[in-house]
Coordinates of C-alpha atoms and ligand atoms in Angstrom, one line a residue:
M6 CA 110.1 122.6 155.4
G7 CA 107.0 123.8 153.6
E8 CA 106.7 126.3 150.8
G9 CA 107.8 129.7 152.0
S10 CA 108.1 133.2 150.6
G11 CA 111.9 133.6 150.6
T12 CA 113.1 137.2 150.8
D13 CA 113.2 140.4 148.7
Q14 CA 116.7 139.7 147.6
T15 CA 116.1 136.2 146.5
H16 CA 112.7 137.1 144.9
G17 CA 111.0 134.4 146.8
A18 CA 113.5 131.7 146.0
R19 CA 114.4 129.7 149.1
H20 CA 116.6 126.8 147.5
V21 CA 119.1 127.1 144.7
A22 CA 121.2 124.3 143.5
I23 CA 124.3 124.6 141.3
I24 CA 126.2 122.2 138.9
M25 CA 129.6 123.7 139.3
D26 CA 131.1 123.0 135.9
G27 CA 134.1 124.3 134.0
N28 CA 137.1 124.1 136.4
G29 CA 139.1 122.0 133.8
R30 CA 138.4 124.5 131.0
W31 CA 139.2 127.4 133.2
A32 CA 142.6 125.9 133.9
K33 CA 143.2 124.8 130.3
K34 CA 142.6 128.3 128.9
R35 CA 145.4 129.5 131.1
G36 CA 147.8 126.6 130.5
L37 CA 147.4 125.5 134.1
P38 CA 146.9 122.0 135.6
R39 CA 143.4 120.9 136.2
A40 CA 144.1 120.8 139.9
I41 CA 144.5 124.6 139.9
G42 CA 141.1 124.9 138.3
H43 CA 139.6 122.8 141.1
Q44 CA 141.5 124.9 143.8
R45 CA 140.0 128.0 142.1
G46 CA 136.7 126.3 142.2
V47 CA 136.8 125.9 145.9
E48 CA 137.4 129.6 146.2
A49 CA 134.2 130.2 144.2
V50 CA 132.5 127.9 146.6
R51 CA 133.8 129.9 149.6
R52 CA 132.8 133.2 148.1
L53 CA 129.3 132.0 147.4
V54 CA 128.8 130.4 150.9
R55 CA 129.7 133.7 152.4
A56 CA 126.9 135.4 150.4
V57 CA 124.2 132.9 151.4
E58 CA 123.5 134.5 154.8
P59 CA 123.5 138.2 153.7
M60 CA 121.2 137.2 150.8
K61 CA 119.0 135.3 153.3
L62 CA 119.0 132.3 150.9
D63 CA 117.6 129.3 152.9
C64 CA 119.5 126.6 151.1
L65 CA 122.2 126.4 148.5
T66 CA 123.0 122.9 147.2
L67 CA 126.2 122.3 145.4
Y68 CA 127.2 119.3 143.2
A69 CA 130.7 118.6 144.4
F70 CA 131.3 115.0 143.4
S71 CA 129.0 112.8 141.4
S72 CA 128.8 109.0 141.6
E73 CA 130.2 109.1 138.0
N74 CA 133.3 111.3 138.9
W75 CA 135.0 108.1 140.1
K76 CA 135.6 107.4 136.4
R77 CA 138.2 110.3 136.3
P78 CA 141.9 109.5 136.6
E79 CA 142.9 108.5 140.1
D80 CA 145.2 111.5 140.7
E81 CA 142.3 113.9 139.8
V82 CA 139.8 112.0 142.3
D83 CA 142.6 112.2 144.9
D84 CA 143.0 116.1 144.3
L85 CA 139.2 116.5 144.7
M86 CA 139.1 114.5 147.9
N87 CA 142.1 116.4 149.3
L88 CA 140.4 119.7 148.4
M89 CA 137.4 118.5 150.4
R90 CA 139.5 117.6 153.4
K91 CA 141.3 120.9 153.2
F92 CA 138.0 122.9 152.7
I93 CA 136.4 121.4 155.8
K94 CA 139.5 122.0 157.9
S95 CA 139.9 125.6 156.9
D96 CA 136.2 126.7 156.7
L97 CA 134.4 124.8 159.4
A98 CA 134.8 127.5 162.0
E99 CA 133.5 130.1 159.6
F100 CA 130.4 128.1 158.8
V101 CA 129.7 127.9 162.5
A102 CA 130.3 131.6 163.0
N103 CA 128.0 132.5 160.0
N104 CA 125.2 130.2 161.0
V105 CA 125.7 127.9 158.0
K106 CA 124.2 124.4 158.6
L107 CA 126.0 121.7 156.6
R108 CA 124.0 118.9 155.1
I109 CA 125.5 116.2 152.8
I110 CA 123.4 114.3 150.1
G111 CA 124.5 111.2 148.1
D112 CA 126.2 108.0 149.2
W113 CA 128.8 109.9 151.3
Q114 CA 129.2 107.3 154.0
S115 CA 131.1 105.1 151.5
L116 CA 133.8 107.8 151.1
A117 CA 137.2 107.4 152.8
P118 CA 136.8 106.8 156.5
D119 CA 138.7 110.0 157.5
I120 CA 136.5 112.2 155.3
V121 CA 133.3 110.5 156.7
G122 CA 134.6 111.3 160.2
M123 CA 135.4 114.8 159.3
L124 CA 132.0 115.3 157.7
E125 CA 130.2 113.8 160.7
D126 CA 132.0 116.2 163.0
A127 CA 131.1 119.1 160.7
L128 CA 127.4 118.1 160.6
E129 CA 127.4 118.0 164.4
Q130 CA 129.1 121.4 164.9
T131 CA 126.9 123.2 162.3
S132 CA 123.6 121.6 163.4
H133 CA 122.3 124.8 164.8
G134 CA 122.8 126.9 161.7
T135 CA 120.0 128.8 160.0
Q136 CA 121.1 128.8 156.4
T137 CA 121.8 125.3 154.8
L138 CA 124.6 124.5 152.6
A139 CA 123.9 121.1 151.1
V140 CA 126.9 119.4 149.5
A141 CA 126.2 116.6 147.0
L142 CA 129.0 114.0 147.5
N143 CA 129.2 110.7 145.7
Y144 CA 125.8 111.7 144.6
G145 CA 123.6 110.4 141.7
G146 CA 119.9 111.3 141.2
Q147 CA 118.9 107.9 139.8
S148 CA 120.4 106.0 142.7
E149 CA 118.8 108.5 145.2
I150 CA 115.4 107.8 143.7
A151 CA 116.0 104.1 143.7
R152 CA 117.1 104.1 147.4
A153 CA 114.1 106.2 148.3
A154 CA 111.7 103.9 146.5
T155 CA 113.1 100.9 148.1
K156 CA 112.7 102.5 151.5
A157 CA 109.2 103.6 150.6
A158 CA 108.3 100.0 149.5
E159 CA 109.6 98.6 152.7
R160 CA 107.1 100.9 154.5
G161 CA 104.2 100.0 152.3
Q162 CA 103.0 102.1 149.4
I163 CA 105.0 103.6 146.6
T164 CA 103.7 107.0 145.6
P165 CA 105.3 110.3 144.7
E166 CA 104.8 111.5 148.3
T167 CA 106.2 108.3 150.0
I168 CA 109.2 108.4 147.6
E169 CA 109.9 112.1 148.3
A170 CA 109.8 111.6 152.0
Q171 CA 112.7 109.3 151.7
L172 CA 114.9 111.3 149.4
D173 CA 118.3 112.7 150.7
T174 CA 116.7 116.1 150.4
N175 CA 113.5 115.4 152.5
D176 CA 114.3 118.1 155.0
L177 CA 115.3 120.9 152.5
P178 CA 112.9 123.3 151.0
P179 CA 111.5 122.6 147.5
L180 CA 114.1 123.4 144.8
D181 CA 113.3 126.7 143.2
L182 CA 116.3 127.3 140.8
L183 CA 118.9 125.1 139.3
I184 CA 122.0 126.7 137.8
R185 CA 124.7 125.0 135.6
T186 CA 127.8 126.9 134.8
S187 CA 130.2 126.6 131.8
G188 CA 127.6 126.4 128.9
E189 CA 126.8 122.8 129.1
V190 CA 123.0 122.1 128.9
R191 CA 122.3 118.9 130.9
L192 CA 121.4 117.7 134.3
S193 CA 124.3 115.0 134.6
N194 CA 122.1 113.0 137.1
F195 CA 121.7 115.9 139.6
L196 CA 118.6 116.3 141.6
L197 CA 116.4 114.6 138.9
W198 CA 113.4 114.3 141.2
Q199 CA 113.7 117.7 142.8
A200 CA 114.1 119.5 139.4
A201 CA 110.5 118.5 138.3
Y202 CA 109.2 122.0 138.8
A203 CA 112.4 124.0 139.4
E204 CA 113.4 126.7 137.1
M205 CA 116.6 126.0 135.1
M206 CA 119.4 128.4 134.2
F207 CA 122.5 127.6 132.1
V208 CA 125.1 130.2 132.2
D209 CA 128.4 130.5 130.2
T210 CA 130.6 131.4 133.2
L211 CA 133.1 128.9 134.1
W212 CA 132.8 127.9 137.7
P213 CA 136.1 129.4 139.1
D214 CA 134.8 132.7 137.7
F215 CA 131.3 132.4 139.3
K216 CA 130.7 135.2 141.9
P217 CA 127.8 136.2 144.2
E218 CA 126.9 138.8 141.6
H219 CA 126.2 136.0 139.2
L220 CA 123.9 134.2 141.7
Q221 CA 122.1 137.5 142.2
A222 CA 121.7 138.0 138.4
A223 CA 120.2 134.5 138.2
L224 CA 117.8 135.2 141.0
D225 CA 116.8 138.5 139.3
D226 CA 116.1 136.5 136.1
F227 CA 114.2 133.9 138.3
A228 CA 112.0 136.8 139.5
Q229 CA 110.9 137.3 135.9
R230 CA 109.7 133.8 135.4
E231 CA 106.2 132.7 135.8
R232 CA 106.0 129.4 137.6
R233 CA 102.7 127.5 137.0
Y234 CA 103.5 124.0 138.3
G235 CA 101.4 122.5 135.4
G236 CA 98.5 124.8 135.9
R237 CA 97.7 127.9 134.0
K238 CA 96.7 131.4 134.8
Ligands
FPP26 C1 133.6 120.3 137.1 O1 134.6 120.8 136.5 C2 133.7 120.3 138.6 C3 133.8 119.2 139.4 C4 133.9 117.8 138.7 C5 133.9 119.2 140.7 C6 133.4 120.5 141.4 C7 134.3 120.6 142.6 C8 134.8 121.8 143.1 C9 134.3 123.1 142.7 C10 135.9 121.8 144.1 C11 135.5 120.9 145.3 C12 134.4 121.3 146.1 C13 134.3 121.5 147.4 C14 133.0 121.9 148.1 C15 135.5 121.3 148.3 P1 135.3 119.9 135.4 O2 136.5 119.4 135.9 O3 134.3 118.9 134.9 O4 135.6 121.0 134.3 P2 135.6 120.8 132.7 O5 134.2 120.4 132.3 O6 135.9 122.2 132.2 O7 136.6 119.8 132.5

């Protein structure tokens, strides 16, 4: 996909990515188990995905599980994987009905075989959608770049263009806006290459509290930014 103009409501942004952070703190503040924070995090995902089509956003990319998240305690990793299974089961039909096209980025084929199977089925069933939901699973930006560079080298020259053509995101629009919730100000190995010219926004809202209004506010803020891509006016 080339550079487009987006829509009035997105102020020209076509691709927004979010680091969904703060589920644990959301639960802790309420004296609840972390698992409940993650569950409420899934509800925030669902609310946002429902808003993507009416907003006419071309692509929303969500960081659901990083390649470093395996370091978390086993029961928390299990909780996150089970939430993934449940989410696909419960929401796939709605994705299809709402023209959401699922994409997965990261090393997702090495997840549990049943999840891989469910994802393959979901990719197939949503392949005709018009708005893309890209989910980063077992994703790390550095390893994505290393994999892409290896493939580029196998085909000949390594240049920014040949690497970019091999990234997991090669069929997604250029990244316009990257949001991280919960007040942390770092990229945590997410979309390192793609963030080169993206606008960044760090908001204090904890992920389970994030609503489509917050996304709209971020897009309104994006509209005020002047993007120069290294040039000057
Ligand atoms: C960060 O919260 C969030 C994650 C590690 C995973 C994000 C996952 C979800 C929102 C649920 C699963 C998603 C789908 C699409 C089914 P944290 O635990 O790091 O919070 P903390 O920093 O407050 O401890």
